[in-house]
């Protein structure tokens, strides 16, 4: 089996003119580090689940992305985080939403998947659960960055919910040596979103889905339309019931997303190990790595 990993660090109105060459290098280096973290695990025979967690963790720990440290602010001036993980072999999944203190939200989602009879935990209950499972809690300030706070202030002045200020949701999909698929996604959501708002990222089948019969997929963009079009599951369903290829299914689901006024993109791997990345926004932080190729791009 040809193991592989694909990642994204958010899609949106990403134009080269808004980034200095140094900033571009910084993003590319972090994407490369994230890819390598997942790839190393796959190469040693590790699982797709562990690989996606490792890749997402690298980006959660970086202030460059809208997940973990550097997450955007909700309208209550707090960083509220969401994440989801799914195992394509068992269709087991775990998500956490609207949490303020879980240092690595993707680890929290993993604990829900592995140790809870439930699939999606929110707020205080999610924090208590993962704390009892031994994960680290941190004060909300741990996630705050000056850049995100300034964006929040601007959004408040304009009384807008800003998705284009919120680029940097992160995600990873992988296929391991045994042919198992997994998807993991983590976000701070949208700048100035309503306190308590739940993202597509945390919802199985909306921003994150994996099924060994079809594909693993992680999305990013205007989450409310991803929820309404049940985006990730829509891609998988078109493959399963409509016998479409990943590429055909992805194109059709992106069209549906656009018809609802949504934009963004996704990274995906099908059950044969073919990678497909697509977006209808101007850019997406993205990359993939398999035994023969490493690819990283932004614009
Ligand atoms: N999908 C995320 C959300 O709506 C945001 C993003 O991907 O940039 O919360």
Coordinates of C-alpha atoms and ligand atoms in Angstrom, one line a residue:
X1 CA 0.0 0.0 0.0
X2 CA 1.3 3.4 -0.9
X3 CA 0.9 5.4 2.3
X4 CA 0.4 9.2 2.0
X5 CA -0.6 12.3 3.9
X6 CA -2.2 15.5 2.7
X7 CA -2.7 18.7 4.8
X8 CA -4.2 22.1 4.7
X9 CA -3.8 25.2 6.8
X10 CA -7.0 27.1 5.7
X11 CA -8.5 28.5 2.5
X12 CA -9.8 31.9 1.7
X13 CA -8.9 35.2 0.1
X14 CA -5.2 34.5 0.1
X15 CA -3.2 36.8 -2.3
X16 CA 0.5 36.8 -2.8
X17 CA 0.6 40.6 -2.6
X18 CA -0.5 40.4 1.1
X19 CA 2.5 38.2 2.1
X20 CA 6.2 39.1 2.2
X21 CA 8.6 36.5 0.8
X22 CA 9.7 35.9 4.4
X23 CA 6.1 35.2 5.6
X24 CA 5.6 32.8 2.6
X25 CA 8.8 30.9 3.6
X26 CA 7.6 30.7 7.2
X27 CA 4.3 29.2 6.1
X28 CA 5.9 26.8 3.7
X29 CA 8.4 25.7 6.4
X30 CA 5.6 25.0 8.9
X31 CA 3.5 23.1 6.3
X32 CA 6.7 21.0 5.5
X33 CA 7.2 20.3 9.3
X34 CA 3.5 19.2 9.6
X35 CA 3.7 16.9 6.6
X36 CA 6.9 15.4 7.8
X37 CA 5.5 14.7 11.3
X38 CA 2.7 12.7 9.8
X39 CA 4.8 11.0 7.2
X40 CA 7.4 9.8 9.7
X41 CA 4.7 7.9 11.5
X42 CA 3.3 6.4 8.4
X43 CA 6.7 5.3 7.2
X44 CA 7.4 3.4 10.4
X45 CA 4.1 1.6 10.0
X46 CA 2.0 3.8 12.3
X47 CA -1.7 4.4 11.8
X48 CA -3.4 7.0 9.7
X49 CA -5.0 8.2 12.9
X50 CA -1.7 8.9 14.7
X51 CA -0.3 10.5 11.5
X52 CA -3.2 13.0 11.2
X53 CA -3.0 13.9 14.9
X54 CA 0.7 14.5 14.6
X55 CA 0.4 16.7 11.5
X56 CA -2.5 18.7 13.0
X57 CA -0.7 19.1 16.3
X58 CA 2.2 20.9 14.6
X59 CA -0.1 23.4 13.1
X60 CA -2.2 23.9 16.3
X61 CA 1.1 24.7 18.1
X62 CA 2.0 27.4 15.6
X63 CA 0.6 30.9 15.8
X64 CA 0.5 31.0 12.0
X65 CA -2.8 29.1 11.8
X66 CA -6.3 29.5 13.1
X67 CA -6.3 26.5 15.4
X68 CA -4.9 26.1 18.9
X69 CA -2.4 29.0 19.5
X70 CA -3.3 31.8 17.1
X71 CA -7.0 30.9 17.0
X72 CA -9.4 33.7 16.2
X73 CA -11.6 35.5 18.8
X74 CA -15.3 34.9 19.2
X75 CA -17.6 37.9 20.0
X76 CA -17.0 37.4 23.8
X77 CA -13.3 38.1 23.3
X78 CA -12.3 34.5 23.9
X79 CA -10.7 32.0 21.6
X80 CA -13.3 29.1 21.2
X81 CA -11.9 26.0 19.6
X82 CA -13.4 23.0 17.7
X83 CA -11.9 19.8 16.4
X84 CA -12.9 16.4 15.0
X85 CA -11.2 13.1 14.1
X86 CA -12.5 10.1 12.2
X87 CA -11.3 6.6 11.6
X88 CA -12.2 5.3 8.2
X89 CA -11.8 1.7 9.2
X90 CA -14.4 1.6 12.0
X91 CA -16.3 4.9 11.2
X92 CA -15.6 5.8 14.8
X93 CA -15.3 9.5 15.3
X94 CA -14.8 12.1 18.1
X95 CA -15.3 15.8 18.2
X96 CA -15.1 18.7 20.6
X97 CA -16.7 22.1 20.2
X98 CA -16.7 25.6 21.8
X99 CA -13.9 24.7 24.2
X100 CA -11.6 27.4 25.8
X101 CA -8.9 25.5 27.6
X102 CA -7.9 22.3 25.8
X103 CA -4.3 22.9 24.8
X104 CA -4.4 20.7 21.7
X105 CA -8.0 20.3 20.6
X106 CA -7.3 17.5 18.2
X107 CA -6.0 15.4 21.2
X108 CA -9.3 16.2 22.9
X109 CA -11.2 14.9 19.9
X110 CA -9.1 11.8 19.9
X111 CA -9.9 11.2 23.5
X112 CA -13.6 11.5 22.8
X113 CA -13.3 9.1 19.9
X114 CA -11.3 6.5 21.9
X115 CA -12.6 6.8 25.4
X116 CA -16.2 8.2 25.3
X117 CA -19.5 6.5 24.3
X118 CA -20.4 9.9 22.7
X119 CA -19.3 11.5 19.5
X120 CA -19.3 15.2 20.1
X121 CA -18.8 17.0 23.4
X122 CA -19.1 20.7 24.0
X123 CA -17.8 23.4 26.3
X124 CA -17.2 22.7 30.0
X125 CA -18.3 19.1 29.7
X126 CA -15.7 18.5 27.0
X127 CA -13.0 20.2 29.1
X128 CA -13.8 18.2 32.2
X129 CA -13.9 14.9 30.2
X130 CA -10.5 15.4 28.6
X131 CA -9.0 16.6 31.8
X132 CA -10.1 13.4 33.5
X133 CA -8.4 11.5 30.6
X134 CA -5.1 13.2 31.5
X135 CA -5.0 16.0 28.9
X136 CA -3.5 19.4 29.6
X137 CA -5.8 22.4 30.2
X138 CA -4.4 25.9 29.8
X139 CA -5.9 29.4 30.4
X140 CA -7.6 30.9 27.3
X141 CA -4.7 33.5 27.2
X142 CA -2.4 30.7 26.0
X143 CA -4.1 30.9 22.6
X144 CA -4.2 34.7 22.2
X145 CA -2.0 36.5 19.7
X146 CA -1.7 40.2 18.9
X147 CA -2.6 39.7 15.2
X148 CA -5.8 37.9 16.0
X149 CA -6.8 40.4 18.6
X150 CA -6.4 43.3 16.1
X151 CA -8.4 41.4 13.5
X152 CA -11.1 40.9 16.2
X153 CA -11.2 44.6 17.0
X154 CA -11.5 45.5 13.3
X155 CA -14.3 43.0 12.8
X156 CA -16.1 44.4 15.9
X157 CA -15.9 48.0 14.5
X158 CA -17.4 46.8 11.2
X159 CA -19.9 44.6 13.1
X160 CA -19.0 41.7 10.8
X161 CA -18.2 38.0 11.2
X162 CA -15.0 37.7 9.2
X163 CA -14.1 34.5 7.6
X164 CA -11.3 36.0 5.4
X165 CA -9.6 37.2 8.5
X166 CA -9.9 33.8 9.9
X167 CA -7.9 31.8 7.5
X168 CA -5.9 29.0 9.0
X169 CA -8.2 26.2 10.0
X170 CA -6.0 23.1 9.8
X171 CA -6.6 19.6 8.7
X172 CA -4.9 16.4 7.6
X173 CA -6.0 13.2 5.9
X174 CA -3.9 10.0 5.6
X175 CA -3.7 6.5 4.3
X176 CA -1.5 4.1 6.2
X177 CA 0.4 0.9 5.2
X178 CA -2.7 -1.2 6.0
X179 CA -4.8 0.9 3.7
X180 CA -6.7 2.6 6.5
X181 CA -7.9 6.2 6.1
X182 CA -8.3 8.9 8.7
X183 CA -9.2 12.6 8.8
X184 CA -8.5 15.2 11.4
X185 CA -9.5 18.9 11.4
X186 CA -9.1 21.7 14.0
X187 CA -10.2 25.4 14.0
X188 CA -10.8 28.6 16.0
X189 CA -13.8 29.2 13.6
X190 CA -14.5 32.7 12.4
X191 CA -13.4 36.1 13.8
X192 CA -16.2 37.7 15.8
X193 CA -18.5 34.6 15.5
X194 CA -21.2 34.3 18.1
X195 CA -20.1 32.9 21.4
X196 CA -21.4 29.3 21.3
X197 CA -21.3 28.9 17.5
X198 CA -20.5 25.4 16.4
X199 CA -18.3 25.0 13.3
X200 CA -18.4 22.4 10.4
X201 CA -14.9 21.4 11.6
X202 CA -16.3 19.6 14.7
X203 CA -19.2 18.0 12.9
X204 CA -18.8 14.5 11.4
X205 CA -19.6 14.6 7.7
X206 CA -19.5 18.4 7.4
X207 CA -15.9 19.5 7.6
X208 CA -14.4 16.1 8.4
X209 CA -15.1 12.6 7.3
X210 CA -13.3 9.3 6.7
X211 CA -14.5 6.0 5.3
X212 CA -12.3 3.2 4.0
X213 CA -14.8 2.4 1.3
X214 CA -14.5 5.9 -0.2
X215 CA -12.1 8.6 1.1
X216 CA -10.8 10.7 3.9
X217 CA -11.6 14.4 3.6
X218 CA -10.8 17.6 5.6
X219 CA -12.5 20.9 4.6
X220 CA -11.9 24.5 5.3
X221 CA -13.9 27.7 4.4
X222 CA -17.3 29.2 5.2
X223 CA -18.3 26.6 7.7
X224 CA -22.0 27.2 7.9
X225 CA -22.4 26.3 4.2
X226 CA -20.2 23.2 4.7
X227 CA -22.7 22.2 7.4
X228 CA -25.8 22.9 5.2
X229 CA -24.3 20.9 2.3
X230 CA -23.0 18.2 4.6
X231 CA -19.9 18.7 2.5
X232 CA -17.5 15.9 3.4
X233 CA -20.1 13.3 3.6
X234 CA -21.6 14.5 0.3
X235 CA -18.2 13.8 -1.4
X236 CA -18.0 10.3 0.2
X237 CA -21.7 9.5 -0.7
X238 CA -21.2 10.4 -4.3
X239 CA -18.3 8.0 -4.5
X240 CA -20.2 5.3 -2.6
X241 CA -23.6 5.5 -4.2
X242 CA -22.9 7.4 -7.4
X243 CA -19.7 5.5 -8.3
X244 CA -17.9 8.8 -8.9
X245 CA -14.2 9.3 -8.6
X246 CA -12.9 11.4 -5.8
X247 CA -12.1 14.2 -8.2
X248 CA -15.6 14.2 -9.8
X249 CA -17.3 14.0 -6.4
X250 CA -15.2 16.8 -5.0
X251 CA -16.0 19.1 -7.9
X252 CA -19.7 18.4 -7.6
X253 CA -19.7 19.1 -3.8
X254 CA -17.7 22.3 -4.3
X255 CA -20.4 23.4 -6.8
X256 CA -23.1 22.7 -4.3
X257 CA -21.2 24.6 -1.7
X258 CA -20.9 27.6 -4.0
X259 CA -24.6 27.5 -4.9
X260 CA -25.3 28.0 -1.1
X261 CA -22.9 31.0 -1.2
X262 CA -20.0 29.1 0.4
X263 CA -16.4 29.1 -0.5
X264 CA -13.3 27.2 0.6
X265 CA -11.6 23.9 -0.2
X266 CA -10.5 20.5 1.0
X267 CA -7.8 17.9 1.0
X268 CA -8.7 14.3 0.4
X269 CA -7.3 10.8 -0.2
X270 CA -9.3 8.0 -1.7
X271 CA -9.1 4.3 -0.6
X272 CA -6.6 3.6 -3.3
X273 CA -4.2 6.3 -2.1
X274 CA -4.9 8.9 -4.8
X275 CA -4.7 12.4 -3.4
X276 CA -7.0 15.2 -4.5
X277 CA -6.9 18.9 -3.4
X278 CA -9.3 21.5 -4.6
X279 CA -10.7 24.9 -3.6
X280 CA -12.9 27.7 -5.0
X281 CA -11.3 30.5 -3.0
X282 CA -8.2 32.4 -4.2
X283 CA -5.8 30.3 -2.2
X284 CA -5.3 27.5 0.3
X285 CA -2.3 26.6 2.4
X286 CA -1.9 23.0 1.3
X287 CA 0.5 20.1 0.7
X288 CA 0.9 16.4 0.4
X289 CA 3.7 13.8 0.8
X290 CA 4.0 10.2 -0.4
X291 CA 7.0 8.1 -1.1
X292 CA 7.8 9.7 -4.4
X293 CA 6.6 13.3 -4.0
X294 CA 6.4 16.3 -1.7
X295 CA 4.2 19.1 -2.7
X296 CA 3.5 22.4 -0.9
X297 CA 1.6 25.4 -2.2
X298 CA -0.3 28.5 -1.0
X299 CA -1.7 30.4 -4.0
Ligands
LIG1 N1 -14.6 26.2 8.5 C1 -14.2 27.0 9.6 C2 -15.4 27.5 10.4 O1 -16.4 27.9 9.8 C3 -13.4 28.2 9.2 C4 -12.3 28.0 8.2 O2 -12.2 26.9 7.7 O3 -11.6 28.9 7.9 O4 -15.4 27.6 11.6

